[in-house]
Amino acid sequence: MFTQLWETLARTYTKVGRGVACSLLFFVLFPHLIPSTARAEVIISEIMANPDEGTEWVELVNTGEETVTISNFELYDAVSSPSLLLKLPDPTELTPNIPLVLELPSSKLNNSGDTVSIYDTNHTLLQSASFGDSMKGLSWQLSSLDPLTYTEAAPTPGIFELSTIKITPTTSPTPSPQTVSTSPTPAPTSTPDETPPLSTEAMFSESQILEKTQLITGLLNSYSPASLSHYATQIQEPSETPPPQTIEVPKSFSPSKSTTLCLVIGGILIAVASYCILYVVEEKNLSSRQSLY
């Protein structure tokens, strides 16, 4: 019985382990089995619509951080009706910040203004670049990423520096300057009291002052130095402080080591006895089945 149970558990563990291993292997290898495709990081960096000599061309650049696959991507122009300019061969990869110049097989871009669009293999529009009237020998170059803006300048095919592209910052309202006064604050002037203070002569008469003086002198003479020292001793003697109260906190019950050991041994014995009883019952059932057959 125990052997069968162990074999069943082993088979279950093996199946679960294989499933987990296959799942982890799939999630690790799946991104590497699928070639990376271009997304929004592939942009049109330069357009030559009216060259002095040679053919028209379009420059693409990858502003991302990884090489992307742009095989079978398509370039269209769209002024009156969309027409295919070029379909990229297979394989074609675009390395980050290294431009790719695509020469058009025929002159299809309008010198008076046109729009060049790039589509992926699912015919999803990635980006469109519009330009106006093109001067002879000048190309339309990317000058701003946000938003995408193109300006006419001397052509630079195969040269692209992301650091020279302007990114339009978001303008935030400037706070109005606060004016702080530097002139000293005048100190408040005190208003003179209209009622003049009463003099000592007005408050007490001469006879009252003499009477108070005699009373104080008599009180001082009534106390001798011995009596004063007696009172000082009484003041300096500290009063008896009551003894601190002690509160007994009941201790929590904690079993001894011997009690814990007895409990563990008892649990083991109960488990062994239960297993023996189940084993005997199973053997009896097996014997009864064999006797029937």
Coordinates of N, CA and C in Angstrom, one line a residue, residues 28-210:
V28 N 10.8 32.0 -21.8 CA 12.2 32.5 -21.9 C 12.6 32.6 -23.4
L29 N 12.2 31.5 -24.2 CA 12.7 31.4 -25.6 C 11.7 32.1 -26.5
F30 N 10.5 32.3 -26.2 CA 9.5 32.8 -27.1 C 9.9 34.2 -27.7
P31 N 10.4 35.2 -26.8 CA 10.7 36.5 -27.4 C 11.9 36.4 -28.4
H32 N 12.8 35.4 -28.2 CA 14.0 35.3 -29.1 C 13.6 34.6 -30.4
L33 N 12.5 33.8 -30.4 CA 12.2 33.0 -31.6 C 11.4 33.9 -32.6
I34 N 10.8 35.0 -32.1 CA 10.0 35.9 -33.0 C 10.9 37.1 -33.3
P35 N 11.2 37.4 -34.6 CA 12.0 38.6 -34.9 C 11.3 39.8 -34.5
S36 N 12.1 40.8 -34.0 CA 11.5 42.1 -33.6 C 11.1 42.9 -34.9
T37 N 9.9 43.5 -34.8 CA 9.4 44.3 -35.9 C 9.3 45.7 -35.5
A38 N 9.3 46.6 -36.5 CA 9.3 48.0 -36.2 C 8.0 48.5 -35.6
R39 N 8.2 49.5 -34.8 CA 7.0 50.1 -34.2 C 7.2 51.6 -34.4
A40 N 6.8 52.4 -33.5 CA 6.8 53.9 -33.6 C 8.3 54.4 -33.7
E41 N 9.3 53.6 -33.4 CA 10.7 54.2 -33.4 C 11.2 54.3 -34.8
V42 N 10.6 53.7 -35.8 CA 11.0 53.8 -37.2 C 10.4 55.0 -37.8
I43 N 11.2 56.0 -38.2 CA 10.6 57.3 -38.7 C 11.3 57.7 -40.0
I44 N 10.7 58.6 -40.7 CA 11.2 59.1 -41.9 C 12.1 60.3 -41.5
S45 N 13.4 60.3 -41.8 CA 14.3 61.3 -41.3 C 14.6 62.3 -42.4
E46 N 14.5 62.0 -43.7 CA 14.9 62.9 -44.8 C 14.2 62.5 -46.1
I47 N 13.8 63.5 -46.9 CA 13.2 63.2 -48.2 C 13.8 64.1 -49.2
M48 N 14.3 63.5 -50.3 CA 14.7 64.2 -51.5 C 13.7 64.1 -52.6
A49 N 13.0 65.2 -52.8 CA 11.9 65.2 -53.9 C 12.3 65.8 -55.1
N50 N 13.3 66.7 -55.1 CA 13.7 67.5 -56.3 C 15.2 67.5 -56.4
P51 N 15.9 66.4 -56.8 CA 17.3 66.4 -56.8 C 17.9 67.1 -58.0
D52 N 19.2 67.6 -57.8 CA 19.9 68.2 -58.9 C 20.2 67.2 -60.0
E53 N 20.6 66.0 -59.5 CA 20.9 64.9 -60.4 C 20.6 63.6 -59.7
G54 N 20.5 62.5 -60.4 CA 20.2 61.2 -59.8 C 18.7 61.1 -59.6
T55 N 18.4 60.1 -58.7 CA 17.0 59.7 -58.4 C 16.6 60.3 -57.1
E56 N 15.3 60.3 -56.9 CA 14.7 60.7 -55.6 C 15.0 59.6 -54.6
W57 N 15.0 60.0 -53.3 CA 15.3 59.0 -52.3 C 14.6 59.4 -51.0
V58 N 14.4 58.4 -50.1 CA 13.8 58.6 -48.8 C 14.7 58.0 -47.8
E59 N 15.0 58.6 -46.7 CA 15.9 58.1 -45.6 C 15.0 57.7 -44.4
L60 N 15.3 56.5 -43.9 CA 14.6 56.0 -42.7 C 15.6 55.9 -41.5
V61 N 15.2 56.1 -40.3 CA 16.1 55.9 -39.2 C 15.3 55.3 -38.0
N62 N 16.1 54.5 -37.2 CA 15.5 53.8 -36.0 C 16.0 54.6 -34.8
T63 N 15.1 55.3 -34.1 CA 15.4 56.0 -32.9 C 15.3 55.2 -31.7
G64 N 15.0 53.9 -31.8 CA 14.9 53.0 -30.6 C 16.3 52.6 -30.1
E65 N 16.3 51.5 -29.3 CA 17.5 51.0 -28.7 C 17.9 49.6 -29.2
E66 N 17.0 49.0 -30.0 CA 17.2 47.7 -30.5 C 17.1 47.7 -32.1
T67 N 17.8 46.7 -32.7 CA 17.7 46.6 -34.1 C 16.3 46.0 -34.5
V68 N 15.6 46.5 -35.5 CA 14.3 46.1 -35.8 C 14.3 45.6 -37.3
T69 N 13.4 44.7 -37.6 CA 13.2 44.1 -38.9 C 12.1 44.8 -39.6
I70 N 12.5 45.4 -40.8 CA 11.5 46.1 -41.6 C 11.3 45.5 -43.0
S71 N 11.5 44.2 -43.0 CA 11.3 43.5 -44.3 C 9.9 43.6 -44.8
N72 N 9.7 43.8 -46.1 CA 8.4 43.9 -46.8 C 7.6 45.1 -46.4
F73 N 8.2 46.1 -45.7 CA 7.5 47.4 -45.4 C 7.4 48.1 -46.7
E74 N 6.4 49.0 -46.8 CA 6.1 49.7 -48.0 C 6.0 51.2 -47.8
L75 N 6.5 51.9 -48.8 CA 6.4 53.4 -48.9 C 5.4 53.8 -49.9
Y76 N 4.6 54.8 -49.5 CA 3.5 55.3 -50.4 C 3.6 56.8 -50.4
D77 N 3.2 57.4 -51.5 CA 3.0 58.8 -51.6 C 1.5 59.0 -51.7
A78 N 0.9 60.1 -51.1 CA -0.5 60.3 -51.1 C -0.8 61.7 -51.2
V79 N -1.0 62.2 -52.4 CA -1.5 63.6 -52.6 C -2.9 63.5 -53.2
S80 N -3.0 63.0 -54.4 CA -4.3 62.8 -55.0 C -4.8 61.4 -54.7
S81 N -4.0 60.4 -55.0 CA -4.4 59.0 -54.7 C -3.1 58.2 -54.3
P82 N -3.2 57.3 -53.3 CA -2.0 56.6 -52.8 C -1.4 55.8 -53.9
S83 N -0.1 55.8 -54.0 CA 0.6 55.0 -55.0 C 1.9 54.4 -54.3
L84 N 2.2 53.2 -54.7 CA 3.3 52.5 -54.1 C 4.6 53.1 -54.6
L85 N 5.5 53.5 -53.7 CA 6.8 54.1 -54.1 C 7.9 53.0 -54.1
L86 N 7.9 52.1 -53.0 CA 8.9 51.1 -52.9 C 8.5 50.1 -51.9
K87 N 8.8 48.8 -52.1 CA 8.6 47.8 -51.1 C 10.0 47.2 -50.7
L88 N 10.3 47.3 -49.4 CA 11.6 46.9 -48.9 C 11.8 45.4 -49.1
P89 N 13.1 45.0 -49.5 CA 13.4 43.6 -49.7 C 13.5 42.9 -48.4
D90 N 13.5 41.5 -48.6 CA 13.6 40.6 -47.4 C 15.0 39.9 -47.5
P91 N 15.8 40.0 -46.5 CA 15.6 40.7 -45.2 C 16.1 42.1 -45.2
T92 N 15.5 42.9 -44.4 CA 16.0 44.3 -44.2 C 15.9 44.6 -42.7
E93 N 17.0 45.0 -42.1 CA 17.1 45.4 -40.7 C 17.6 46.8 -40.6
L94 N 17.1 47.4 -39.5 CA 17.4 48.8 -39.3 C 18.1 48.9 -37.9
T95 N 19.4 49.3 -37.9 CA 20.1 49.5 -36.7 C 19.8 50.8 -36.0
P96 N 19.8 50.9 -34.7 CA 19.5 52.2 -34.1 C 20.5 53.3 -34.5
N97 N 19.9 54.5 -34.8 CA 20.6 55.7 -35.2 C 21.6 55.6 -36.4
I98 N 21.4 54.5 -37.2 CA 22.1 54.4 -38.4 C 21.1 54.5 -39.6
P99 N 21.1 55.6 -40.3 CA 20.0 55.8 -41.3 C 20.2 54.9 -42.5
L100 N 19.0 54.6 -43.1 CA 19.0 53.8 -44.3 C 18.4 54.6 -45.5
V101 N 19.2 54.8 -46.5 CA 18.7 55.6 -47.7 C 18.1 54.6 -48.7
L102 N 16.9 54.9 -49.1 CA 16.2 54.1 -50.1 C 16.0 54.9 -51.3
E103 N 16.6 54.5 -52.4 CA 16.5 55.2 -53.7 C 15.2 54.7 -54.4
L104 N 14.4 55.6 -54.9 CA 13.1 55.2 -55.5 C 13.4 54.8 -57.0
P105 N 12.7 53.8 -57.4 CA 13.0 53.3 -58.8 C 12.6 54.4 -59.9
S106 N 11.7 55.3 -59.6 CA 11.3 56.3 -60.5 C 10.9 57.5 -59.8
S107 N 10.8 58.6 -60.5 CA 10.5 59.9 -59.9 C 8.9 60.0 -59.8
K108 N 8.5 59.9 -58.6 CA 7.0 59.9 -58.3 C 6.6 61.0 -57.3
L109 N 7.6 61.6 -56.6 CA 7.3 62.6 -55.6 C 7.0 64.0 -56.3
N110 N 6.0 64.6 -56.0 CA 5.6 65.9 -56.6 C 6.5 67.0 -56.0
N111 N 7.1 67.8 -56.9 CA 7.9 68.9 -56.4 C 7.1 70.1 -55.8
S112 N 5.8 70.1 -56.1 CA 5.0 71.2 -55.5 C 4.5 70.8 -54.1
G113 N 4.8 69.6 -53.6 CA 4.3 69.2 -52.3 C 3.8 67.8 -52.3
D114 N 4.0 67.0 -51.3 CA 3.6 65.6 -51.3 C 3.6 65.1 -49.9
T115 N 3.2 63.8 -49.7 CA 3.2 63.2 -48.4 C 3.7 61.8 -48.6
V116 N 4.7 61.4 -47.8 CA 5.3 60.0 -47.9 C 4.9 59.3 -46.6
S117 N 4.4 58.1 -46.8 CA 3.9 57.3 -45.7 C 4.6 55.9 -45.7
I118 N 4.8 55.4 -44.5 CA 5.4 54.1 -44.3 C 4.5 53.1 -43.6
Y119 N 4.3 51.9 -44.2 CA 3.4 50.9 -43.7 C 4.2 49.6 -43.3
D120 N 3.7 48.9 -42.3 CA 4.3 47.7 -41.9 C 3.7 46.5 -42.7
T121 N 4.1 45.3 -42.4 CA 3.6 44.1 -43.1 C 2.1 43.9 -43.0
N122 N 1.5 44.4 -41.9 CA 0.1 44.3 -41.7 C -0.7 45.5 -42.3
H123 N 0.1 46.3 -43.1 CA -0.5 47.5 -43.7 C -1.0 48.5 -42.7
T124 N -0.3 48.6 -41.6 CA -0.6 49.5 -40.5 C 0.3 50.8 -40.7
L125 N -0.3 51.9 -40.7 CA 0.4 53.2 -40.9 C 1.3 53.4 -39.7
L126 N 2.6 53.6 -40.0 CA 3.6 53.9 -38.9 C 3.8 55.4 -38.8
Q127 N 4.0 56.1 -40.0 CA 4.2 57.5 -39.9 C 4.0 58.1 -41.3
S128 N 3.6 59.4 -41.3 CA 3.5 60.1 -42.6 C 4.2 61.4 -42.5
A129 N 5.0 61.8 -43.5 CA 5.7 63.0 -43.6 C 5.3 63.8 -44.7
S130 N 4.8 65.0 -44.5 CA 4.3 65.9 -45.5 C 5.2 67.1 -45.7
F131 N 5.4 67.5 -46.9 CA 6.3 68.7 -47.2 C 5.6 69.5 -48.3
G132 N 6.1 70.7 -48.4 CA 5.5 71.7 -49.4 C 6.4 71.8 -50.7
D133 N 6.4 73.0 -51.3 CA 7.1 73.2 -52.5 C 8.6 73.0 -52.3
S134 N 9.2 72.1 -53.1 CA 10.6 71.7 -52.9 C 11.5 72.5 -53.9
M135 N 12.5 73.1 -53.3 CA 13.5 73.8 -54.1 C 14.5 72.8 -54.7
K136 N 15.1 73.2 -55.9 CA 16.0 72.3 -56.6 C 17.2 72.0 -55.7
G137 N 17.6 70.7 -55.5 CA 18.8 70.4 -54.8 C 18.7 70.4 -53.3
L138 N 17.6 70.8 -52.7 CA 17.4 70.8 -51.3 C 16.5 69.6 -50.9
S139 N 16.7 69.1 -49.7 CA 15.9 68.0 -49.1 C 15.2 68.5 -47.9
W140 N 14.1 67.7 -47.6 CA 13.3 68.0 -46.4 C 13.9 67.1 -45.3
Q141 N 14.4 67.7 -44.2 CA 15.0 67.0 -43.1 C 14.2 67.2 -41.8
L142 N 14.3 66.1 -41.0 CA 13.6 66.1 -39.7 C 14.3 67.1 -38.8
S143 N 13.5 68.1 -38.3 CA 14.1 69.1 -37.4 C 13.5 69.1 -36.0
S144 N 12.4 68.3 -35.8 CA 11.8 68.3 -34.5 C 11.0 67.0 -34.4
L145 N 11.1 66.4 -33.2 CA 10.5 65.1 -32.9 C 9.1 65.2 -32.3
D146 N 8.8 66.3 -31.6 CA 7.5 66.5 -31.0 C 7.1 67.9 -31.1
P147 N 6.3 68.2 -32.1 CA 5.8 67.3 -33.1 C 6.8 67.0 -34.3
L148 N 6.5 66.0 -35.1 CA 7.4 65.8 -36.2 C 7.4 66.9 -37.2
T149 N 8.5 67.6 -37.4 CA 8.6 68.8 -38.3 C 9.7 68.6 -39.2
Y150 N 9.5 69.0 -40.5 CA 10.6 68.9 -41.5 C 10.9 70.3 -42.1
T151 N 12.2 70.6 -42.3 CA 12.6 71.9 -42.9 C 13.5 71.6 -44.0
E152 N 13.6 72.5 -45.0 CA 14.4 72.3 -46.2 C 15.9 72.8 -45.9
A153 N 16.8 71.9 -46.3 CA 18.2 72.2 -46.1 C 19.1 71.4 -47.1
A154 N 20.4 71.7 -47.1 CA 21.3 70.9 -48.0 C 21.2 69.4 -47.6
P155 N 21.1 68.6 -48.6 CA 20.9 67.1 -48.3 C 22.1 66.5 -47.6
T156 N 21.8 65.6 -46.7 CA 22.8 64.8 -45.9 C 22.4 63.4 -45.9
P157 N 22.4 62.7 -47.1 CA 22.0 61.3 -47.1 C 23.0 60.4 -46.3
G158 N 22.4 59.5 -45.4 CA 23.3 58.6 -44.6 C 23.8 59.2 -43.4
I159 N 23.5 60.5 -43.1 CA 24.0 61.2 -41.9 C 22.8 61.6 -41.0
F160 N 22.8 61.1 -39.8 CA 21.7 61.4 -38.8 C 22.3 61.5 -37.4
E161 N 22.0 62.6 -36.7 CA 22.4 62.7 -35.3 C 21.2 63.1 -34.5
L162 N 20.8 62.2 -33.6 CA 19.6 62.4 -32.8 C 19.8 63.6 -31.9
S163 N 21.0 63.9 -31.5 CA 21.2 65.1 -30.6 C 20.9 66.4 -31.3
T164 N 21.0 66.5 -32.6 CA 20.7 67.7 -33.3 C 19.2 68.0 -33.5
I165 N 18.4 66.9 -33.2 CA 16.9 67.1 -33.4 C 16.3 67.7 -32.2
K166 N 15.5 68.7 -32.5 CA 14.9 69.5 -31.4 C 13.7 68.8 -30.9
I167 N 13.5 68.8 -29.6 CA 12.3 68.3 -28.9 C 11.6 69.4 -28.3
T168 N 10.4 69.8 -28.8 CA 9.7 71.0 -28.3 C 9.3 70.7 -26.8
P169 N 9.8 71.5 -25.9 CA 9.3 71.3 -24.5 C 7.9 71.8 -24.3
T170 N 7.3 71.3 -23.3 CA 6.0 71.7 -22.9 C 6.1 73.0 -22.1
T171 N 5.4 74.0 -22.6 CA 5.5 75.3 -22.0 C 4.6 75.4 -20.8
S172 N 5.1 75.9 -19.7 CA 4.4 76.0 -18.4 C 4.3 77.5 -18.1
P173 N 3.2 77.9 -17.6 CA 3.0 79.3 -17.3 C 4.0 79.8 -16.2
T174 N 4.6 80.9 -16.5 CA 5.6 81.5 -15.6 C 4.9 82.3 -14.5
P175 N 5.2 82.1 -13.2 CA 4.6 82.8 -12.2 C 4.9 84.3 -12.2
S176 N 3.9 85.1 -11.9 CA 4.2 86.5 -11.9 C 5.1 86.9 -10.7
P177 N 6.0 87.8 -11.0 CA 7.0 88.2 -9.9 C 6.2 88.9 -8.7
Q178 N 6.7 88.5 -7.6 CA 6.1 89.1 -6.4 C 7.0 90.3 -6.0
T179 N 6.4 91.4 -5.6 CA 7.1 92.6 -5.2 C 7.2 92.6 -3.7
V180 N 8.4 92.8 -3.2 CA 8.6 92.8 -1.8 C 9.1 94.2 -1.4
S181 N 8.5 94.8 -0.5 CA 8.9 96.2 0.0 C 10.1 96.1 0.9
T182 N 11.1 96.9 0.6 CA 12.3 96.9 1.4 C 12.4 98.0 2.4
S183 N 11.4 98.9 2.4 CA 11.3 100.0 3.3 C 11.0 99.5 4.7
P184 N 11.7 100.1 5.7 CA 11.5 99.6 7.1 C 10.1 100.0 7.6
T185 N 9.6 99.0 8.4 CA 8.3 99.2 8.9 C 8.4 100.2 10.1
P186 N 7.6 101.3 10.1 CA 7.7 102.2 11.3 C 7.2 101.6 12.5
A187 N 8.0 101.9 13.6 CA 7.6 101.3 14.9 C 6.4 102.0 15.4
P188 N 5.5 101.3 16.1 CA 4.3 102.0 16.6 C 4.7 102.9 17.7
T189 N 4.1 104.1 17.7 CA 4.4 105.1 18.7 C 3.4 104.9 19.9
S190 N 3.9 105.0 21.1 CA 3.1 104.8 22.3 C 2.3 106.1 22.6
T191 N 1.1 105.9 22.9 CA 0.2 107.0 23.3 C 0.4 107.3 24.7
P192 N 0.8 108.5 25.1 CA 1.0 108.8 26.5 C -0.3 108.8 27.3
D193 N -0.1 108.2 28.5 CA -1.2 108.1 29.4 C -1.6 109.5 29.9
E194 N -2.9 109.8 29.7 CA -3.3 111.2 30.1 C -3.3 111.3 31.6
T195 N -3.5 110.2 32.4 CA -3.6 110.3 33.8 C -2.2 110.1 34.4
P196 N -1.7 111.1 35.1 CA -0.3 111.0 35.6 C -0.3 110.1 36.8
P197 N 0.9 109.4 37.0 CA 0.9 108.4 38.2 C 0.9 109.2 39.5
L198 N 0.3 108.5 40.4 CA 0.2 109.1 41.8 C 1.5 109.0 42.5
S199 N 1.9 110.1 43.2 CA 3.1 110.1 44.0 C 2.9 109.3 45.3
T200 N 4.1 109.0 45.9 CA 4.0 108.2 47.2 C 3.4 109.1 48.3
E201 N 3.7 110.4 48.2 CA 3.1 111.2 49.2 C 1.6 111.3 49.1
A202 N 1.1 111.2 47.8 CA -0.4 111.3 47.7 C -1.0 110.0 48.1
M203 N -0.3 108.8 47.9 CA -0.9 107.5 48.3 C -0.9 107.3 49.8
F204 N 0.2 107.6 50.5 CA 0.3 107.4 51.9 C 0.7 108.7 52.6
S205 N 0.0 108.9 53.6 CA 0.4 110.0 54.5 C 1.6 109.7 55.3
E206 N 2.2 110.7 55.9 CA 3.4 110.4 56.7 C 3.1 109.6 57.9
S207 N 2.0 109.8 58.5 CA 1.6 109.0 59.7 C 1.4 107.6 59.4
Q208 N 0.8 107.3 58.2 CA 0.6 105.9 57.8 C 1.9 105.2 57.5
I209 N 2.9 105.9 56.9 CA 4.2 105.3 56.7 C 4.9 104.9 58.0
L210 N 4.8 105.8 58.9 CA 5.5 105.6 60.2 C 4.9 104.4 60.9

